[in-house]
CSV table of C-alpha atoms in Angstrom, one decimal:
chain,number,residue,atom,x,y,z
D,20,MET,CA,115.5,164.6,91.5
D,21,THR,CA,115.4,161.5,94.3
D,22,ASP,CA,118.3,161.3,96.7
D,23,ALA,CA,121.7,162.2,96.4
D,24,THR,CA,122.5,158.8,95.2
D,25,GLU,CA,121.8,159.6,91.5
D,26,ALA,CA,121.8,162.6,89.2
D,27,THR,CA,118.6,163.7,87.6
D,28,GLY,CA,117.7,165.4,84.2
D,29,ALA,CA,116.2,165.0,81.1
D,30,ALA,CA,116.4,164.6,77.7
D,31,GLU,CA,114.7,164.7,73.9
D,32,ALA,CA,113.8,161.5,72.0
D,33,THR,CA,116.9,161.6,69.8
D,34,THR,CA,118.8,158.5,71.3
D,35,THR,CA,118.8,157.1,74.5
D,36,ASN,CA,122.1,155.1,75.7
D,37,ASP,CA,122.7,152.8,78.5
D,38,VAL,CA,126.5,152.5,79.3
D,39,THR,CA,128.5,151.1,82.1
D,40,THR,CA,131.5,153.2,83.0
D,41,THR,CA,134.1,151.3,84.0
D,42,THR,CA,137.4,153.0,82.3
D,43,PRO,CA,139.4,154.9,84.4
D,44,ALA,CA,138.2,158.9,84.8
D,45,PRO,CA,140.3,161.3,82.7
D,46,ALA,CA,140.5,163.6,85.6
D,47,GLY,CA,141.8,163.2,88.9
D,48,PRO,CA,142.9,164.6,92.2
D,49,GLY,CA,145.1,167.3,90.6
D,50,ALA,CA,142.4,168.5,88.4
D,51,PRO,CA,141.4,172.4,88.4
D,52,ALA,CA,138.7,173.2,90.6
D,53,PRO,CA,135.3,173.6,88.9
D,54,ALA,CA,134.0,177.1,88.5
D,55,VAL,CA,131.2,177.8,91.1
D,56,LEU,CA,128.1,179.1,89.4
D,57,ARG,CA,125.3,180.4,91.5
D,58,THR,CA,123.0,182.3,89.1
D,59,ALA,CA,121.4,181.9,85.7
D,60,ALA,CA,123.3,185.0,84.3
D,61,GLU,CA,126.4,183.4,85.6
D,62,LEU,CA,125.4,179.9,84.1
D,63,GLY,CA,124.5,181.4,80.8
D,64,ALA,CA,128.0,183.2,80.3
D,65,PHE,CA,129.8,179.9,80.9
D,66,ALA,CA,128.9,178.4,77.5
D,67,PRO,CA,131.6,176.0,76.0
D,68,LEU,CA,133.7,177.4,73.2
D,69,ARG,CA,133.4,174.1,71.0
D,70,GLY,CA,131.8,170.6,71.7
D,71,PRO,CA,128.8,169.6,73.5
D,72,ARG,CA,127.7,170.2,77.0
D,73,ALA,CA,127.0,167.4,79.3
D,74,VAL,CA,125.1,167.7,82.5
D,75,VAL,CA,124.7,165.7,85.6
D,76,MET,CA,122.0,167.0,88.1
D,77,THR,CA,122.3,165.9,91.5
D,78,MET,CA,120.9,166.8,95.2
D,79,GLY,CA,124.4,167.2,96.4
D,80,ALA,CA,126.5,164.7,99.1
D,81,LEU,CA,128.3,163.4,96.1
D,82,HIS,CA,129.8,160.0,96.4
D,83,GLU,CA,131.4,157.2,93.6
D,84,GLY,CA,128.1,156.9,92.1
D,85,HIS,CA,127.8,160.6,91.0
D,86,ALA,CA,131.5,160.4,90.0
D,87,THR,CA,131.1,157.5,87.9
D,88,LEU,CA,128.3,159.5,86.1
D,89,ILE,CA,130.6,162.5,85.7
D,90,ARG,CA,133.3,160.5,84.3
D,91,ALA,CA,130.9,159.3,82.0
D,92,ALA,CA,129.8,162.7,81.0
D,93,ARG,CA,133.5,163.9,80.6
D,94,ARG,CA,134.2,161.3,78.3
D,95,ALA,CA,131.1,161.9,76.2
D,96,ALA,CA,131.8,165.6,76.2
D,97,GLY,CA,135.5,165.0,75.1
D,98,PRO,CA,138.2,167.8,75.7
D,99,ASP,CA,136.5,170.2,73.4
D,100,GLY,CA,133.4,169.9,75.5
D,101,GLN,CA,132.1,171.0,78.8
D,102,VAL,CA,130.4,168.9,81.9
D,103,VAL,CA,128.0,171.1,84.2
D,104,VAL,CA,127.1,169.4,87.7
D,105,THR,CA,124.3,170.9,89.2
D,106,VAL,CA,123.7,170.6,93.1
D,107,PHE,CA,120.3,171.6,94.0
D,108,VAL,CA,118.3,170.5,96.7
D,109,ASN,CA,114.8,170.4,95.3
D,110,PRO,CA,112.2,171.3,97.8
D,111,LEU,CA,109.2,169.9,95.7
D,112,GLN,CA,110.1,166.4,95.9
D,113,PHE,CA,110.3,166.2,100.0
D,114,GLY,CA,106.7,165.5,101.4
D,115,GLU,CA,108.0,166.8,105.2
D,116,ALA,CA,109.9,169.7,105.9
D,117,ALA,CA,112.0,167.6,108.5
D,118,ASP,CA,113.0,165.2,106.0
D,119,LEU,CA,114.2,168.5,103.5
D,120,ASP,CA,116.2,169.9,106.5
D,121,ARG,CA,117.7,166.5,107.2
D,122,TYR,CA,119.2,166.4,103.9
D,123,PRO,CA,122.9,166.4,103.8
D,124,ARG,CA,124.8,169.7,102.3
D,125,THR,CA,128.1,169.2,101.7
D,126,LEU,CA,129.2,171.5,98.8
D,127,ASP,CA,132.7,171.9,99.7
D,128,ALA,CA,132.8,167.9,99.3
D,129,ASP,CA,130.9,168.1,96.2
D,130,LEU,CA,133.3,170.7,94.5
D,131,ALA,CA,136.1,168.2,95.1
D,132,VAL,CA,134.4,165.1,93.8
D,133,ALA,CA,133.2,166.6,90.7
D,134,GLY,CA,136.3,168.5,90.0
D,135,ALA,CA,138.1,165.2,90.5
D,136,ALA,CA,135.6,163.4,88.3
D,137,GLY,CA,136.3,166.1,85.3
D,138,ALA,CA,133.5,168.5,85.8
D,139,ASP,CA,133.8,172.2,84.4
D,140,ALA,CA,131.6,173.8,86.6
D,141,VAL,CA,129.4,173.1,89.4
D,142,PHE,CA,125.5,175.0,89.2
D,143,ALA,CA,124.8,175.5,92.8
D,144,PRO,CA,121.7,178.0,92.8
D,145,SER,CA,119.5,178.8,96.0
D,146,VAL,CA,115.8,178.0,96.1
D,147,ASP,CA,115.1,181.6,95.2
D,148,GLU,CA,117.0,181.5,92.1
D,149,VAL,CA,115.4,178.3,91.0
D,150,TYR,CA,111.9,179.6,92.2
D,151,PRO,CA,112.3,183.4,92.3
D,152,GLY,CA,108.3,183.8,92.8
D,153,GLY,CA,108.2,180.8,95.3
D,154,GLU,CA,106.9,177.6,94.5
D,155,PRO,CA,105.7,177.4,91.1
D,156,GLN,CA,102.3,177.3,90.4
D,157,VAL,CA,102.4,175.6,87.0
D,158,ARG,CA,104.1,172.0,87.4
D,159,ILE,CA,104.6,169.1,85.2
D,160,SER,CA,102.3,166.0,85.9
D,161,ALA,CA,104.2,162.6,86.2
D,162,GLY,CA,100.6,161.1,85.2
D,163,PRO,CA,99.6,157.5,86.0
D,164,MET,CA,103.1,156.3,85.5
D,165,GLY,CA,104.3,158.6,88.3
D,166,GLU,CA,101.8,157.4,90.9
D,167,ARG,CA,103.1,153.8,90.9
D,168,LEU,CA,105.7,152.4,93.3
D,169,GLU,CA,108.0,155.1,94.4
D,170,GLY,CA,105.0,157.7,93.3
D,171,ALA,CA,102.4,155.5,95.6
D,172,SER,CA,104.7,155.6,98.6
D,173,ARG,CA,105.8,159.4,97.9
D,174,PRO,CA,102.8,161.0,96.6
D,175,GLY,CA,103.8,164.0,94.5
D,176,HIS,CA,107.4,163.2,94.4
D,177,PHE,CA,107.7,162.8,90.6
D,178,ASP,CA,105.7,165.8,90.1
D,179,GLY,CA,108.2,168.0,91.9
D,180,MET,CA,111.0,166.0,90.5
D,181,LEU,CA,109.9,166.5,86.5
D,182,THR,CA,109.3,170.2,87.5
D,183,VAL,CA,112.8,170.9,88.4
D,184,VAL,CA,114.4,168.7,85.9
D,185,ALA,CA,112.8,170.9,83.1
D,186,LYS,CA,113.7,174.2,84.7
D,187,LEU,CA,117.4,172.7,85.2
D,188,LEU,CA,117.2,171.7,81.6
D,189,HIS,CA,116.0,175.0,80.1
D,190,LEU,CA,118.8,176.9,82.5
D,191,THR,CA,121.7,174.5,81.7
D,192,ARG,CA,121.0,173.7,78.0
D,193,PRO,CA,122.8,170.4,77.6
D,194,ASP,CA,123.3,168.3,74.6
D,195,LEU,CA,123.7,165.4,77.0
D,196,ALA,CA,122.4,164.3,80.3
D,197,PHE,CA,123.4,161.4,82.7
D,198,TYR,CA,121.5,159.5,85.1
D,199,GLY,CA,121.8,156.4,87.2
D,200,GLN,CA,120.0,153.3,86.7
D,201,LYS,CA,119.7,153.1,90.6
D,202,ASP,CA,116.8,155.5,90.3
D,203,ALA,CA,114.7,153.4,87.6
D,204,GLN,CA,111.5,154.9,87.9
D,205,GLN,CA,113.0,158.6,87.9
D,206,LEU,CA,114.8,157.7,84.7
D,207,ALA,CA,112.0,156.3,83.1
D,208,LEU,CA,109.7,159.2,83.8
D,209,ILE,CA,112.5,161.8,82.5
D,210,ARG,CA,112.5,159.7,79.2
D,211,ARG,CA,109.1,159.7,78.9
D,212,MET,CA,108.8,163.4,79.6
D,213,VAL,CA,111.5,163.9,77.2
D,214,ARG,CA,109.9,162.1,74.6
D,215,ASP,CA,106.4,163.8,75.2
D,216,LEU,CA,107.7,167.1,75.4
D,217,ASN,CA,110.2,167.0,72.7
D,218,PHE,CA,113.3,168.4,74.9
D,219,PRO,CA,116.3,168.5,72.3
D,220,VAL,CA,118.7,166.5,74.8
D,221,GLU,CA,120.1,162.9,74.6
D,222,ILE,CA,119.5,160.8,77.9
D,223,VAL,CA,122.3,158.6,78.6
D,224,GLY,CA,121.4,156.2,81.8
D,225,VAL,CA,124.6,154.5,83.5
D,226,THR,CA,124.5,151.5,85.5
D,227,THR,CA,124.1,151.1,89.6
D,228,VAL,CA,127.2,151.6,91.4
D,229,ARG,CA,127.7,149.1,93.9
D,230,GLU,CA,129.7,149.0,96.9
D,231,PRO,CA,131.8,145.8,97.4
D,232,ASP,CA,129.4,144.0,99.4
D,233,GLY,CA,126.7,144.6,96.8
D,234,LEU,CA,124.9,147.6,98.5
D,235,ALA,CA,123.8,150.1,95.8
D,236,LEU,CA,125.5,153.4,96.7
D,237,SER,CA,123.2,156.1,98.3
D,238,SER,CA,123.8,159.0,100.3
D,239,ARG,CA,121.2,157.5,102.7
D,240,ASN,CA,123.8,154.4,103.1
D,241,ARG,CA,125.7,156.8,106.2
D,242,PHE,CA,122.4,156.3,108.2
D,243,LEU,CA,122.6,153.1,108.8
D,244,ASP,CA,124.5,151.3,111.6
D,245,ALA,CA,126.3,148.1,111.3
D,246,ALA,CA,123.6,145.7,111.9
D,247,GLU,CA,121.1,147.7,110.0
D,248,ARG,CA,123.5,147.3,107.3
D,249,ARG,CA,123.9,143.8,107.4
D,250,THR,CA,119.9,143.8,107.1
D,251,ALA,CA,120.2,146.3,104.2
D,252,LEU,CA,122.2,143.8,102.2
D,253,ALA,CA,119.0,141.7,101.6
D,254,LEU,CA,118.2,144.1,98.7
D,255,SER,CA,120.9,143.3,96.5
D,256,ARG,CA,121.0,139.8,97.6
D,257,ALA,CA,117.3,139.4,96.5
D,258,LEU,CA,117.8,141.1,93.1
D,259,PHE,CA,120.7,138.7,92.5
D,260,ALA,CA,118.9,135.8,93.5
D,261,ALA,CA,116.3,136.5,91.3
D,262,ARG,CA,118.6,137.2,88.3
D,263,ASP,CA,120.3,134.0,88.8
D,264,ARG,CA,117.3,132.0,89.0
D,265,LEU,CA,115.8,133.6,85.8
D,266,ALA,CA,119.6,133.0,84.3
D,267,ALA,CA,119.4,129.0,85.6
D,268,GLN,CA,116.0,128.7,84.4
D,269,GLN,CA,116.6,130.4,81.0
D,270,ALA,CA,119.3,127.6,80.6
D,271,LEU,CA,117.0,124.8,81.4
D,272,HIS,CA,114.8,126.0,78.6
D,273,ALA,CA,117.6,126.4,76.2
D,274,ARG,CA,118.6,122.7,76.9
D,275,ALA,CA,114.9,121.5,76.9
D,276,GLN,CA,114.8,123.0,73.2
D,277,ILE,CA,117.6,120.6,72.1
D,278,THR,CA,117.2,117.6,74.4
D,279,PRO,CA,114.7,114.8,73.9
D,280,ALA,CA,114.0,114.6,77.8
D,281,THR,CA,111.0,112.7,78.4
D,282,THR,CA,109.7,111.3,82.0
D,283,GLY,CA,110.2,107.6,81.0
D,284,ARG,CA,114.1,108.4,80.3
D,285,ALA,CA,114.2,109.8,84.0
D,286,ALA,CA,112.6,106.7,85.1
D,287,ALA,CA,115.2,104.4,83.2
D,288,LEU,CA,118.2,106.7,84.7
D,289,THR,CA,116.7,106.6,88.4
D,290,ALA,CA,116.6,102.6,87.9
D,291,LEU,CA,120.3,102.7,87.2
D,292,GLY,CA,120.8,104.5,90.4
D,293,GLU,CA,121.6,107.7,88.3
D,294,ALA,CA,119.8,109.9,90.6
D,295,ARG,CA,121.3,113.0,89.8
D,296,ALA,CA,120.9,113.0,86.2
D,297,ALA,CA,117.5,111.5,86.4
D,298,ALA,CA,116.3,114.6,88.3
D,299,ASP,CA,118.2,116.9,85.8
D,300,THR,CA,116.5,115.2,83.0
D,301,GLN,CA,113.0,115.5,84.5
D,302,ALA,CA,113.8,119.3,85.0
D,303,VAL,CA,114.2,119.7,81.7
D,304,ALA,CA,111.4,117.8,80.6
D,305,LEU,CA,109.1,120.1,82.5
D,306,ALA,CA,110.7,123.2,81.9
D,307,ARG,CA,108.4,125.8,80.8
D,308,PRO,CA,109.3,129.5,80.0
D,309,VAL,CA,106.0,130.5,81.5
D,310,ASP,CA,107.3,129.9,84.9
D,311,GLY,CA,109.7,133.1,84.4
D,312,PRO,CA,108.1,136.1,85.9
D,313,SER,CA,106.6,134.0,89.0
D,314,ALA,CA,110.0,132.0,89.7
D,315,VAL,CA,112.0,135.5,89.6
D,316,ARG,CA,109.3,137.3,92.2
D,317,ALA,CA,109.9,133.8,94.4
D,318,ALA,CA,113.5,133.9,94.3
D,319,ALA,CA,114.1,137.5,95.7
D,320,SER,CA,110.7,136.9,98.3
D,321,LEU,CA,112.4,134.2,99.8
D,322,VAL,CA,115.8,136.6,100.6
D,323,LEU,CA,113.5,139.3,101.6
D,324,ASP,CA,111.3,137.2,103.9
D,325,ASP,CA,114.4,136.0,105.8
D,326,ALA,CA,115.7,139.6,106.0
D,327,ALA,CA,112.2,140.3,107.8
D,328,ALA,CA,112.8,137.9,110.5
D,329,ALA,CA,116.4,139.4,111.0
D,330,GLN,CA,117.3,142.0,114.0
D,331,PRO,CA,117.0,144.7,112.8
D,332,PRO,CA,114.1,143.6,110.4
D,333,LEU,CA,113.9,144.6,107.1
D,334,VAL,CA,110.4,146.0,106.6
D,335,LEU,CA,109.2,146.0,103.0
D,336,ASP,CA,107.3,148.6,101.0
D,337,TYR,CA,107.2,146.8,97.6
D,338,LEU,CA,109.1,144.2,95.4
D,339,ALA,CA,107.7,144.7,91.8
D,340,LEU,CA,108.7,143.1,88.3
D,341,VAL,CA,107.6,145.7,86.1
D,342,ASP,CA,107.9,147.0,82.2
D,343,PRO,CA,110.5,149.2,81.9
D,344,ALA,CA,108.3,151.5,79.5
D,345,ASP,CA,105.4,152.4,82.1
D,346,PHE,CA,106.3,150.6,85.2
D,347,THR,CA,103.4,148.3,85.3
D,348,GLU,CA,103.4,144.9,86.4
D,349,ILE,CA,104.9,142.1,84.2
D,350,PRO,CA,102.1,139.4,83.9
D,351,ASP,CA,103.1,135.8,84.9
D,352,ASP,CA,102.8,134.4,81.2
D,353,ARG,CA,105.5,136.9,79.9
D,354,THR,CA,108.2,134.9,78.5
D,355,THR,CA,110.0,137.3,76.3
D,356,GLY,CA,111.2,141.3,76.6
D,357,ASP,CA,112.7,143.5,79.1
D,358,ALA,CA,111.7,144.3,82.9
D,359,ILE,CA,113.0,146.0,85.9
D,360,LEU,CA,112.9,144.1,89.4
D,361,ALA,CA,112.4,146.9,91.7
D,362,VAL,CA,112.6,146.8,95.5
D,363,ALA,CA,112.0,149.2,98.5
D,364,ALA,CA,112.2,148.7,102.2
D,365,ARG,CA,113.0,150.5,105.4
D,366,VAL,CA,115.7,149.3,107.9
D,367,GLY,CA,115.5,151.4,111.1
D,368,ARG,CA,114.7,155.0,110.0
D,369,THR,CA,116.3,154.5,106.6
D,370,ARG,CA,114.5,153.9,103.4
D,371,LEU,CA,116.3,152.0,100.5
D,372,ILE,CA,115.5,151.3,97.1
D,373,ASP,CA,117.5,149.2,94.4
D,374,ASN,CA,116.5,147.6,91.1
D,375,ILE,CA,117.9,145.2,88.4
D,376,PRO,CA,117.3,145.0,84.8
D,377,LEU,CA,116.1,141.5,83.3
D,378,THR,CA,115.5,140.0,80.0
D,379,PHE,CA,113.1,137.2,79.5
D,380,GLY,CA,113.9,135.0,76.7
D,381,ALA,CA,117.5,135.8,76.5
D,382,THR,CA,119.7,133.1,75.2
D,383,PRO,CA,122.0,132.3,78.0
């Protein structure tokens, strides 16, 4: 599990669904309080009578992003199913003891959020309950995919994440597990683990939830002061600029397929004083699909470069356009297929991540 921003979990290679959850929650402030389960035995006794079990795995400090996942799980489980939210701050994912100690623990508030969103139970085990013999000697390795981007910045992080996800999947035994797209590399690794190791669970990915100004919801946002937050908005602005650049470029490419644009036509329009039409015609004539990846990276970089000069500055960790399947970099000559544009940066003492899915070659 990464930060408290998203849920964490795993699943089998049965089906993978990506859903946007925008409909109202079936539960509300008057919903019954969820049962609090502390041990594996209590969890085992809390089996659903009918219907599927849906799980949302978190590290606590729940906010609207988590509530969105829980509501999605509630809808999928239905009235006869069961929704379990796990709250466990996994020590294997923290490189420094100070970061582990600093992580927010807000269980009482978490119970209220989970209950209002429709959870039937919250599984909040102790470290000793999850790791009864101390830190596990046998762990799941994230492999080369886990050494890129976030893995390079936080060595061993994904090994710890996958290990606890595997343990919690065995303990909760869900039919469905819900994860946020904000932690895209985590989600991709869980999907790969589930496929490679045949976990009998279905993964459901849920679109990133954002605040009104575009900042992706995260428990870490609380550490930003007003000036830092203004700088941090560059992350989402950079992603949106890249997305808009790609959309404009693909619209231009589509026009190029149907418009007999030539430099000669542009020159003729210029001679008539139609400068704007001439420029547009020239752009269509020169539009090339291979510009896609480099143009996307350039559009995002412009925004991030400006933020690097802000006060306080944004300190870029990485900006990467990657293949969702293995998080390798997309080559500049890629003209079709899915991609993820991911960014990580520090503002002050706070490290933030964000990403956006893109599709090259899509019809505008």
